[in-house]
PDB file of C-alpha atoms and ligand atoms in Angstrom:
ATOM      1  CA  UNK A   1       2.744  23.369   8.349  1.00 94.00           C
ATOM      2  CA  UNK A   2       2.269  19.515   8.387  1.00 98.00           C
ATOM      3  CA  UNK A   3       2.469  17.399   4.739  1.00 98.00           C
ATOM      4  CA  UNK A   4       0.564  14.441   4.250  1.00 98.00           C
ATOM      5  CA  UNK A   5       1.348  12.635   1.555  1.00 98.00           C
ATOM      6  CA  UNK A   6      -1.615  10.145  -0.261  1.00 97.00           C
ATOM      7  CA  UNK A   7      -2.205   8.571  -3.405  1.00 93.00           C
ATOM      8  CA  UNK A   8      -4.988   9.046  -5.894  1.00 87.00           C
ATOM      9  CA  UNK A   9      -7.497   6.198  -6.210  1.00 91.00           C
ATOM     10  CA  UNK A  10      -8.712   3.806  -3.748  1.00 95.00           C
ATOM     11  CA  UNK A  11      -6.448   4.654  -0.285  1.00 97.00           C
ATOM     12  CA  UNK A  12      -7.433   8.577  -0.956  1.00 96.00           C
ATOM     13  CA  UNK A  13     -11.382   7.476  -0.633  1.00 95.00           C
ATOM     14  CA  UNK A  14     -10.859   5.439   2.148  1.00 96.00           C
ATOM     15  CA  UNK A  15      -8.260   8.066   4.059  1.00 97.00           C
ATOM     16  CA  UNK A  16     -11.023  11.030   3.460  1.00 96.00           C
ATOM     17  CA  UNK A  17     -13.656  10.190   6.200  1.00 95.00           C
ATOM     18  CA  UNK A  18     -10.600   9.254   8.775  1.00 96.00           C
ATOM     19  CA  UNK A  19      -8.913  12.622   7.757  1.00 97.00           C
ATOM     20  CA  UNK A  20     -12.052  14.458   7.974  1.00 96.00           C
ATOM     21  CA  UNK A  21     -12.738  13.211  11.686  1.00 93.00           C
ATOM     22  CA  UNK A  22      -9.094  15.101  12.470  1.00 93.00           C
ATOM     23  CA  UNK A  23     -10.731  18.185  11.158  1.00 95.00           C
ATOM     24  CA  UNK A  24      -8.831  17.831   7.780  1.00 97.00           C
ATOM     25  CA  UNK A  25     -10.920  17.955   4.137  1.00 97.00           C
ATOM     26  CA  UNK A  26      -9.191  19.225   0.941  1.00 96.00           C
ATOM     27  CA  UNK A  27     -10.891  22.090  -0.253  1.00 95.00           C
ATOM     28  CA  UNK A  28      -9.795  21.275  -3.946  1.00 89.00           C
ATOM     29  CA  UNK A  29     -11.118  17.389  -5.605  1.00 87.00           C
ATOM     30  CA  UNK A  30      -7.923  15.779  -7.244  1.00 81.00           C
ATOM     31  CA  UNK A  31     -10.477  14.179  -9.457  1.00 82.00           C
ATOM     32  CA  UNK A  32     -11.581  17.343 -11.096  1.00 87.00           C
ATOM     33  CA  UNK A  33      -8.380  19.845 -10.271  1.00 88.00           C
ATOM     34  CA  UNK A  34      -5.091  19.202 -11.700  1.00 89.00           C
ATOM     35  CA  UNK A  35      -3.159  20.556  -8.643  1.00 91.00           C
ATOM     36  CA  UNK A  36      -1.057  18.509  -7.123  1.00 93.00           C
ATOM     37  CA  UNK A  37      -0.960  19.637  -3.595  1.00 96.00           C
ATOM     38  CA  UNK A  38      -4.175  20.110  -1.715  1.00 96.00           C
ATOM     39  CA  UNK A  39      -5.156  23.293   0.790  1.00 96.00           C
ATOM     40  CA  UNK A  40      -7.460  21.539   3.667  1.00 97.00           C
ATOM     41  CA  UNK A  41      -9.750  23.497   6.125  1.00 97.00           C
ATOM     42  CA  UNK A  42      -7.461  23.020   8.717  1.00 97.00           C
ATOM     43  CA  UNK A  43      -4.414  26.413   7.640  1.00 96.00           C
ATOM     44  CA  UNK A  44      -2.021  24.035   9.248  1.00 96.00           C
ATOM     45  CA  UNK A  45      -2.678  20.941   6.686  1.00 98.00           C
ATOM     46  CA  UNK A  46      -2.104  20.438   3.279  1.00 98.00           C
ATOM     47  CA  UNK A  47      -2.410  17.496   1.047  1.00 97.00           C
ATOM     48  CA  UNK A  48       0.606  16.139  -1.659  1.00 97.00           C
ATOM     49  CA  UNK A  49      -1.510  13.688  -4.277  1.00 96.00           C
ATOM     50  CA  UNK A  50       1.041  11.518  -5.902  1.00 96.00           C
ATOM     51  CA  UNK A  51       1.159   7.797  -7.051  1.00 96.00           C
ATOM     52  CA  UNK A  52       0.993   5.133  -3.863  1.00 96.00           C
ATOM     53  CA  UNK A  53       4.624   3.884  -4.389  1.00 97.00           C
ATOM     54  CA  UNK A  54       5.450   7.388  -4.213  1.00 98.00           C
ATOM     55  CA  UNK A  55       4.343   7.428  -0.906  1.00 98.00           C
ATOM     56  CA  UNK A  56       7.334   6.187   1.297  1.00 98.00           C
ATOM     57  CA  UNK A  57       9.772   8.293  -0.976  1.00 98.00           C
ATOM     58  CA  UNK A  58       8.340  11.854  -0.447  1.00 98.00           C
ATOM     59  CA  UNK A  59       7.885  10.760   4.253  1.00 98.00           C
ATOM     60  CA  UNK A  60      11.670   9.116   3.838  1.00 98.00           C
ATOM     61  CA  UNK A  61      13.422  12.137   2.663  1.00 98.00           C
ATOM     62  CA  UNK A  62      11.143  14.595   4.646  1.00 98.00           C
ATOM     63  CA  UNK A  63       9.058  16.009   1.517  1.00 98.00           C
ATOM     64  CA  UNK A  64       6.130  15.060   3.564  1.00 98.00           C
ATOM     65  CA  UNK A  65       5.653  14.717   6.873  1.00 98.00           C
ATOM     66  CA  UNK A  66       3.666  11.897   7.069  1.00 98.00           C
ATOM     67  CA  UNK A  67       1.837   9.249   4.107  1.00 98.00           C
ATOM     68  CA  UNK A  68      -0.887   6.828   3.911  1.00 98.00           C
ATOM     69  CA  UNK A  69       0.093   3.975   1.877  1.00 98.00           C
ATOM     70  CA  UNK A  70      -0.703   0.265   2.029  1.00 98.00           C
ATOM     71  CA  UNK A  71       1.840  -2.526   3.694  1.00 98.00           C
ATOM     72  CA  UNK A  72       2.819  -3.995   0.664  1.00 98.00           C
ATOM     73  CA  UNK A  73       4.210  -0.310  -0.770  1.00 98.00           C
ATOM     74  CA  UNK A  74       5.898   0.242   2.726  1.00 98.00           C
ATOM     75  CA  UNK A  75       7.684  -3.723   2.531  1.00 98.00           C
ATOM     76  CA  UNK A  76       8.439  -2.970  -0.732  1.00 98.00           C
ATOM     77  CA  UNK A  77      10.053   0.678  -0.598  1.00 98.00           C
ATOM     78  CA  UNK A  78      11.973  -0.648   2.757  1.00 97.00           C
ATOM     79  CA  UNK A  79      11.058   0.693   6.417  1.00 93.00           C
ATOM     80  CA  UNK A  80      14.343   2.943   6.715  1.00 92.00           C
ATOM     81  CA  UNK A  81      13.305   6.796   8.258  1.00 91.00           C
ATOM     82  CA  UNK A  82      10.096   5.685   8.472  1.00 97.00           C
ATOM     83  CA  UNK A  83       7.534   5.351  11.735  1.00 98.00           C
ATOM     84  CA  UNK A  84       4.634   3.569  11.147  1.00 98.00           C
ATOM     85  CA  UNK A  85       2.292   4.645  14.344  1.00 98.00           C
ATOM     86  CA  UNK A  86      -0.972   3.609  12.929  1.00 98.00           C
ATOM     87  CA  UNK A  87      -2.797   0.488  10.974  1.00 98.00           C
ATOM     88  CA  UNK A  88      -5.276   2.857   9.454  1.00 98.00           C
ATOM     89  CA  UNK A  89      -8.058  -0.520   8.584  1.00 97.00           C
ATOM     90  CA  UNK A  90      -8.828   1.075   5.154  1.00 97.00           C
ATOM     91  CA  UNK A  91      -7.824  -0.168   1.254  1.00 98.00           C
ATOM     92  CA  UNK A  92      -8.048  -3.505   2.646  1.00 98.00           C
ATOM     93  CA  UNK A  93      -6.787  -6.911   0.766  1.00 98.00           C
ATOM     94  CA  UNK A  94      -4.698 -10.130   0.677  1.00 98.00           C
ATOM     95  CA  UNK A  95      -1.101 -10.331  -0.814  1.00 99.00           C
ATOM     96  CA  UNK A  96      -1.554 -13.969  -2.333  1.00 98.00           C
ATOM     97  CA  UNK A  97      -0.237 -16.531  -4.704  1.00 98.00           C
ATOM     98  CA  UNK A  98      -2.059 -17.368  -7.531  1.00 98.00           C
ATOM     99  CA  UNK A  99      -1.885 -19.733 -10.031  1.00 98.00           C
ATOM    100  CA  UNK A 100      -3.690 -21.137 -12.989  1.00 98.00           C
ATOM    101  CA  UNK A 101      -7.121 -23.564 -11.888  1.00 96.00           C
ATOM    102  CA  UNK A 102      -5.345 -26.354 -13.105  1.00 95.00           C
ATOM    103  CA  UNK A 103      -1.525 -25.692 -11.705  1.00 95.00           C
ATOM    104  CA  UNK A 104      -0.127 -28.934 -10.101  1.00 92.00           C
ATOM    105  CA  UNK A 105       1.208 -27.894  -6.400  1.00 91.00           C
ATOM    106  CA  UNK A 106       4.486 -25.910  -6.017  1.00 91.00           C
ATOM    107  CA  UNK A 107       7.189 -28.283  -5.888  1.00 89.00           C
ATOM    108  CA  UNK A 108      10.997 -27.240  -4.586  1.00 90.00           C
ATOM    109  CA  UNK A 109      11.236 -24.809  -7.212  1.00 93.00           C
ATOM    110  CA  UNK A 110       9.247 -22.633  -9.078  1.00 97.00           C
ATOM    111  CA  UNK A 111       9.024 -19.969 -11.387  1.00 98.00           C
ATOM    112  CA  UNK A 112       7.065 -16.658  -9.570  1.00 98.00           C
ATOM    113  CA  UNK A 113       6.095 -13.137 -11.642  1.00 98.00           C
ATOM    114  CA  UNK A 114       5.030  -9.879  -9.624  1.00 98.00           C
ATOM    115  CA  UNK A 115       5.319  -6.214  -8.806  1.00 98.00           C
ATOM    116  CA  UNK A 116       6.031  -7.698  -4.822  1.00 98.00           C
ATOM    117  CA  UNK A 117       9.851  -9.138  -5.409  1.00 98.00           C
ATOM    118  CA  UNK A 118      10.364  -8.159  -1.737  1.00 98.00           C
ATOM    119  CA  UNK A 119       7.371 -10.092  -0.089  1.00 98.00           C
ATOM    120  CA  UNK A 120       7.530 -12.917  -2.815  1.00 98.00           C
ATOM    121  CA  UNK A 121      11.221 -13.787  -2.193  1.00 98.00           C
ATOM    122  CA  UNK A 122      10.682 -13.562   1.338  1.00 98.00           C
ATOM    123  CA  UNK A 123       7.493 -15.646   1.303  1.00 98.00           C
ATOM    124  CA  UNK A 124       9.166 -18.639  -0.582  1.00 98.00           C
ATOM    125  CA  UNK A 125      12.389 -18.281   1.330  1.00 97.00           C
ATOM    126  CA  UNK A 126      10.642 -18.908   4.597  1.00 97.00           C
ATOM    127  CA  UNK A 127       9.307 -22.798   3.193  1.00 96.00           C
ATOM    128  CA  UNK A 128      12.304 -23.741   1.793  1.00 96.00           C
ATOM    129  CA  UNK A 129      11.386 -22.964  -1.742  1.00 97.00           C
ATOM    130  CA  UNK A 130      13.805 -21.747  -4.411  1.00 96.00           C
ATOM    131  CA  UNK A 131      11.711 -18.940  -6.276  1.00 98.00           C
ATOM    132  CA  UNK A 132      12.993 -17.555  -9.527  1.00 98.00           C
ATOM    133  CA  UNK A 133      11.586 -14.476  -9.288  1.00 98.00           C
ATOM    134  CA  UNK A 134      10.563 -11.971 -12.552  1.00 98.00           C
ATOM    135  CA  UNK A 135       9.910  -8.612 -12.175  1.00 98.00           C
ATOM    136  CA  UNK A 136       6.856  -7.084 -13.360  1.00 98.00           C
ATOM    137  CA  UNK A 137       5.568  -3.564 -13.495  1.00 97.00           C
ATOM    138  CA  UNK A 138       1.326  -4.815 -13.749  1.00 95.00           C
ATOM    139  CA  UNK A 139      -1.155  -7.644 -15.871  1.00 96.00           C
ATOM    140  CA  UNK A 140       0.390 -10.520 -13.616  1.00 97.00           C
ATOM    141  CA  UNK A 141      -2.209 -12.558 -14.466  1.00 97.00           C
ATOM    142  CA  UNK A 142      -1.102 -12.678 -18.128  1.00 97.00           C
ATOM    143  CA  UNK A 143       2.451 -14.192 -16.785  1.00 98.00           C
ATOM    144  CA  UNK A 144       1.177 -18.157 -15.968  1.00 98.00           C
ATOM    145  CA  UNK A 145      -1.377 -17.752 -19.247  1.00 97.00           C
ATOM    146  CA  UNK A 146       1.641 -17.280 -21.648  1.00 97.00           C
ATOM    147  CA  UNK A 147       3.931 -19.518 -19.814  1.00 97.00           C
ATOM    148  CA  UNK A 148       6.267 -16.302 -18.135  1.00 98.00           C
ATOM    149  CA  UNK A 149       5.408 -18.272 -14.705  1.00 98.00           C
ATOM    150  CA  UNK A 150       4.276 -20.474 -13.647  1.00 97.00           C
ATOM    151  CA  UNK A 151       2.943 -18.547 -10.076  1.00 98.00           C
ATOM    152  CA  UNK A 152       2.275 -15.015  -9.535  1.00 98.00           C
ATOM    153  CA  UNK A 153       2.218 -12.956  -6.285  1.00 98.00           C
ATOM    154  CA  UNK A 154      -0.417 -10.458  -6.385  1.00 98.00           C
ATOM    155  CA  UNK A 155      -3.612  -8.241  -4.542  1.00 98.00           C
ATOM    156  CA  UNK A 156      -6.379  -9.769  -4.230  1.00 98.00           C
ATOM    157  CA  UNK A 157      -9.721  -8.528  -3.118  1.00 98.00           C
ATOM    158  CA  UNK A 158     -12.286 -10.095  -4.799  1.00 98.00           C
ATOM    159  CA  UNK A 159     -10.393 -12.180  -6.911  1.00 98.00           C
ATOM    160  CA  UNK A 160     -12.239 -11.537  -9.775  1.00 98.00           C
ATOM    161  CA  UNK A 161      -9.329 -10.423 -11.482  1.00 97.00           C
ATOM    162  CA  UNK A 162      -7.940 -14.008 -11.122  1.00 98.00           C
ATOM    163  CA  UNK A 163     -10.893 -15.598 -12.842  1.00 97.00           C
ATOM    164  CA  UNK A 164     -11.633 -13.653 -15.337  1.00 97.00           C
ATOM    165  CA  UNK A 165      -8.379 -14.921 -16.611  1.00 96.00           C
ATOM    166  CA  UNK A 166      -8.629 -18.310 -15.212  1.00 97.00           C
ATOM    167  CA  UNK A 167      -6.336 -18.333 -12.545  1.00 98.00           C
ATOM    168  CA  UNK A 168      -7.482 -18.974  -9.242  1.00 98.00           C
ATOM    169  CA  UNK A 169      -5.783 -17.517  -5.439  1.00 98.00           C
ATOM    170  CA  UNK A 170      -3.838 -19.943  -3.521  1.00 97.00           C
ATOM    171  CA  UNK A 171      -2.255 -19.324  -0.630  1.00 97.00           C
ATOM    172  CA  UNK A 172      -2.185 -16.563   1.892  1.00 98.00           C
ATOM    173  CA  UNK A 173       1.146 -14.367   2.138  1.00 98.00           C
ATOM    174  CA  UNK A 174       0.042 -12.011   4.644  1.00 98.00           C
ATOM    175  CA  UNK A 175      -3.280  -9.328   4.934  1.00 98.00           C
ATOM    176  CA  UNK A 176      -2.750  -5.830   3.557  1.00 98.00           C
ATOM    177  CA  UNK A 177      -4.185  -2.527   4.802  1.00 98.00           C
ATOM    178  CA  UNK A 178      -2.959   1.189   4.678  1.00 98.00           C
ATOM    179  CA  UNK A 179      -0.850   2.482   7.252  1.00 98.00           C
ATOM    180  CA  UNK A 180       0.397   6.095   8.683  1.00 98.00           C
ATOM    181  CA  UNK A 181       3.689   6.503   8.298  1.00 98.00           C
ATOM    182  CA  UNK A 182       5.835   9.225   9.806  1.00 98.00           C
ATOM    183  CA  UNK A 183       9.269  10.939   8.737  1.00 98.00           C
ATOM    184  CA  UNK A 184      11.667  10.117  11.483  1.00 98.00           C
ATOM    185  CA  UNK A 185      12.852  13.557  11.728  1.00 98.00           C
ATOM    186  CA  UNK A 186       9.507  15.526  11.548  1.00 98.00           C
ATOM    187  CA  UNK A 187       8.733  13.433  14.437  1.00 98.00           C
ATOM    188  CA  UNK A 188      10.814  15.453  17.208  1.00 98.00           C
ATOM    189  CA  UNK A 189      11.120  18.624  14.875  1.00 98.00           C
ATOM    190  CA  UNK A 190       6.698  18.646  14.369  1.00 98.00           C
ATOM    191  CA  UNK A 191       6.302  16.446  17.595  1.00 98.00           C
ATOM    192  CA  UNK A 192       3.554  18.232  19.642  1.00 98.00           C
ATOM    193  CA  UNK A 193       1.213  18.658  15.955  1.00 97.00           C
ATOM    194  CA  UNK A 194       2.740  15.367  14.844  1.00 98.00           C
ATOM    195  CA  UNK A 195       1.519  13.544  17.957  1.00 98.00           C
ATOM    196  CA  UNK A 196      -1.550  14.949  18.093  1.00 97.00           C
ATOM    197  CA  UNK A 197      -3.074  14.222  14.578  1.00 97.00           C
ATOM    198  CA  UNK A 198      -1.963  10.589  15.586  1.00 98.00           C
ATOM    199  CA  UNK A 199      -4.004  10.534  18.884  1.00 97.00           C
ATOM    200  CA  UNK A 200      -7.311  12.147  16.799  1.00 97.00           C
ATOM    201  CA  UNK A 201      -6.720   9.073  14.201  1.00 97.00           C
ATOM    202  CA  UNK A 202      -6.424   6.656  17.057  1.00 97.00           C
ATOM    203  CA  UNK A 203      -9.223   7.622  18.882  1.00 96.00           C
ATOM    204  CA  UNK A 204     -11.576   7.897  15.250  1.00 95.00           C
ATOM    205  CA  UNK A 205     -10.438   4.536  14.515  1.00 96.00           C
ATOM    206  CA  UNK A 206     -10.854   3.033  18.113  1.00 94.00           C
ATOM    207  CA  UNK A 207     -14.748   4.553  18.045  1.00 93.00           C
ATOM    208  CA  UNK A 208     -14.948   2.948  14.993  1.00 89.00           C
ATOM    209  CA  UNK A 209     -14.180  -0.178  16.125  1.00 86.00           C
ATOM    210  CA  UNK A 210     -16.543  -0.010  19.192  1.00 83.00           C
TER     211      UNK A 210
HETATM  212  O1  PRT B 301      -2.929   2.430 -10.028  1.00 94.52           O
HETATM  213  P1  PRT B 301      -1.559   3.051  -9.979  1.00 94.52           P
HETATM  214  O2  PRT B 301      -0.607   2.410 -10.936  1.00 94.52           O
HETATM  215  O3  PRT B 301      -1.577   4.551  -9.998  1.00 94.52           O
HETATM  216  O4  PRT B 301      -0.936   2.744  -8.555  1.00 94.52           O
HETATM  217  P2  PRT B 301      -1.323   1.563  -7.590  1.00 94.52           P
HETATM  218  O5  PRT B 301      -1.924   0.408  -8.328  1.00 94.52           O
HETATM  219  O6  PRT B 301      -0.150   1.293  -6.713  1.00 94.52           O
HETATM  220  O7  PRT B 301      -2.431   2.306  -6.731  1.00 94.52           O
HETATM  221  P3  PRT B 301      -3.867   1.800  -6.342  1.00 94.52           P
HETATM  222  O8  PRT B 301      -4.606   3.013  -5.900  1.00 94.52           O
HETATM  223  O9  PRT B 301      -4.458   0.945  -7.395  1.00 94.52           O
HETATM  224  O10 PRT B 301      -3.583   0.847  -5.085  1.00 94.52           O
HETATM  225  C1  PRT B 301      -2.965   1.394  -3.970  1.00 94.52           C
HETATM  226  C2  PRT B 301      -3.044   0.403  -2.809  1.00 94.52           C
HETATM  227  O11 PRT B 301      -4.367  -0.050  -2.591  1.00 94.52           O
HETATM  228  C3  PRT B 301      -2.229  -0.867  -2.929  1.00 94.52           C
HETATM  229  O12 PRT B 301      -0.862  -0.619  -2.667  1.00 94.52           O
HETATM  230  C4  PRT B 301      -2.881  -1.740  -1.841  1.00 94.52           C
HETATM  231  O13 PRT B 301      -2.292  -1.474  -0.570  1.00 94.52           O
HETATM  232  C5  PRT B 301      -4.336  -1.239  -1.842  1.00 94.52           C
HETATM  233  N1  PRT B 301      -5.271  -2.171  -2.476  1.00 94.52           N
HETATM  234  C6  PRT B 301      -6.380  -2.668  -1.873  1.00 94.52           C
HETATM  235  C7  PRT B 301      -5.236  -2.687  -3.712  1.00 94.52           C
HETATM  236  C8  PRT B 301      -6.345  -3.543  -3.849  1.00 94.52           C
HETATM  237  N2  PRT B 301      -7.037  -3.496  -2.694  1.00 94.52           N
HETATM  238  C9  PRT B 301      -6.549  -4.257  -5.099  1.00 94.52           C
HETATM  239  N3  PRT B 301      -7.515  -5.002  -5.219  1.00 94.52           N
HETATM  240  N4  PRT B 301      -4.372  -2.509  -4.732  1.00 94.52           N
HETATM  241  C10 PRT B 301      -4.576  -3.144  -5.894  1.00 94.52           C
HETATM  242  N5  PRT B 301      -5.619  -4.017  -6.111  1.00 94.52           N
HETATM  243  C11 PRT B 301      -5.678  -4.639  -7.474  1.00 94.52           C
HETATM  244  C12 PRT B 301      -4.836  -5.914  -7.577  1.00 94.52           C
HETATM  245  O14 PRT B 301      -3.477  -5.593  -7.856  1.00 94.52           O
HETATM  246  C13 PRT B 301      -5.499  -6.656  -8.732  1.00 94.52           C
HETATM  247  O15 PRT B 301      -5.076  -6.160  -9.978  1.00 94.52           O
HETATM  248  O16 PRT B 301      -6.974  -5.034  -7.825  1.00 94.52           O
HETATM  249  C14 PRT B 301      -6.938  -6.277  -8.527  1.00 94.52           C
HETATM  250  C15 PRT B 301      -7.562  -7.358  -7.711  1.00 94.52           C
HETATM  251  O17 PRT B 301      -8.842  -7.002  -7.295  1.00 94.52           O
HETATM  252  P4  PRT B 301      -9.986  -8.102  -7.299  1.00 94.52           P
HETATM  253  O18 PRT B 301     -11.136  -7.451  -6.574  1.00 94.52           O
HETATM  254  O19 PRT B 301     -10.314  -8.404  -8.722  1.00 94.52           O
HETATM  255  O20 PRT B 301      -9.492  -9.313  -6.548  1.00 94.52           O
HETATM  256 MG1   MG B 302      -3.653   0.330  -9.512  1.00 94.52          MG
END
């Protein structure tokens, strides 16, 4: 039996057609059932639906097999016990700083709010910058409104988020996508099924891309 771990929401829509293409489609909607781990049409497969920074938690300690999750969870959470064969291309974005429209530039310090401490200390680390950095569970953009920050480190996709509260995306940190990851162990225990829902996903993506 193989365990693939995925979250609700966005990266489950996006993982469906790619999962489907390896044979695999729940035969229960999390939307409308209340179970928490999916039968597919493939005997062999079965879906866990839990929350996205879940993800790297249940593949680490071997709970699941193998997760889709985006970058930023898997930076985040910390790469230990994990492989991470495949960029997957789906739940797409940019981890960016943003700050309000009128913000004068970032000088050599500054005062940062987000969910991304990982990425965010990294990212100001690497110009020199000393970042005081707050940790926040969601509503970022609230932080440089009410004077918490005066940056924030955030998603952004269409950035309408940003404007709507008058805060505008600034630099680039890094692109973000979903990714397989694999339990280290399951690896060489599952290898042979492992390996080969890998090469399907490969060669669904690399058709795609042709
Ligand atoms: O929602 P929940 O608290 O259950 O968990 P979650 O927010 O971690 O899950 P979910 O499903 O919202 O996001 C899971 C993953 O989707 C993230 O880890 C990213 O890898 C990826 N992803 C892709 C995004 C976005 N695009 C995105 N736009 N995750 C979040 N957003 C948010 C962003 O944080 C901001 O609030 O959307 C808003 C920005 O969107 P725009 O279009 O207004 O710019
Ligand atoms: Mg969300």
């Amino acid at each position: 039996m193989l365990t693939i771990a995925v979250s609700k929401g966005r990266i489950y829509e996006d993982a469906l057609p790619l999962l489907a293409q390896a044979g695999i489609s729940p035969t229960d909607n999390p939307d409308t059932s209340r179970k928490l781990i999916l039968q597919t049409t493939r005997p062999d497969v079965q879906l866990v639906i839990i929350r996205a920074t879940d993800v790297p938690t249940f593949v680490e300690y071997g709970a699941a097999d193998l997760g889709i999750t985006g970058k930023d969870v898997i930076i985040e959470h910390g790469a230990e016990g994990l492989y991470e064969p495949l960029d997957l291309g789906i739940a797409k974005c940019r981890m960016m700083t943003a700050a309000r429209v009128d913000a004068p530039p970032i000088g050599r310090r500054v005062r940062v709010a987000t969910k991304y401490v990982t990425i965010a200390r990294n990212y100001f680390a690497s110009l020199g910058i000393q970042a005081e950095i707050i940790k926040l569970y969601g509503s970022m953009e609230l932080a440089p409104i009410v004077g918490l920050a005066d940056y924030i480190v955030d998603l952004v996709d269409t950035g309408n988020t940003l404007r709507a509260n008058g805060l505008e995306p600034k630099e680039l940190i890094m692109p973000i996508s979903s990714r397989l990851i694999v339990n280290k162990a399951a690896m060489k225990m599952k290898h042979q099924a492992i390996q080969s829902l890998i090469n399907q996903l490969e060669l669904t993506l690399n058709n795609q891309a042709a």
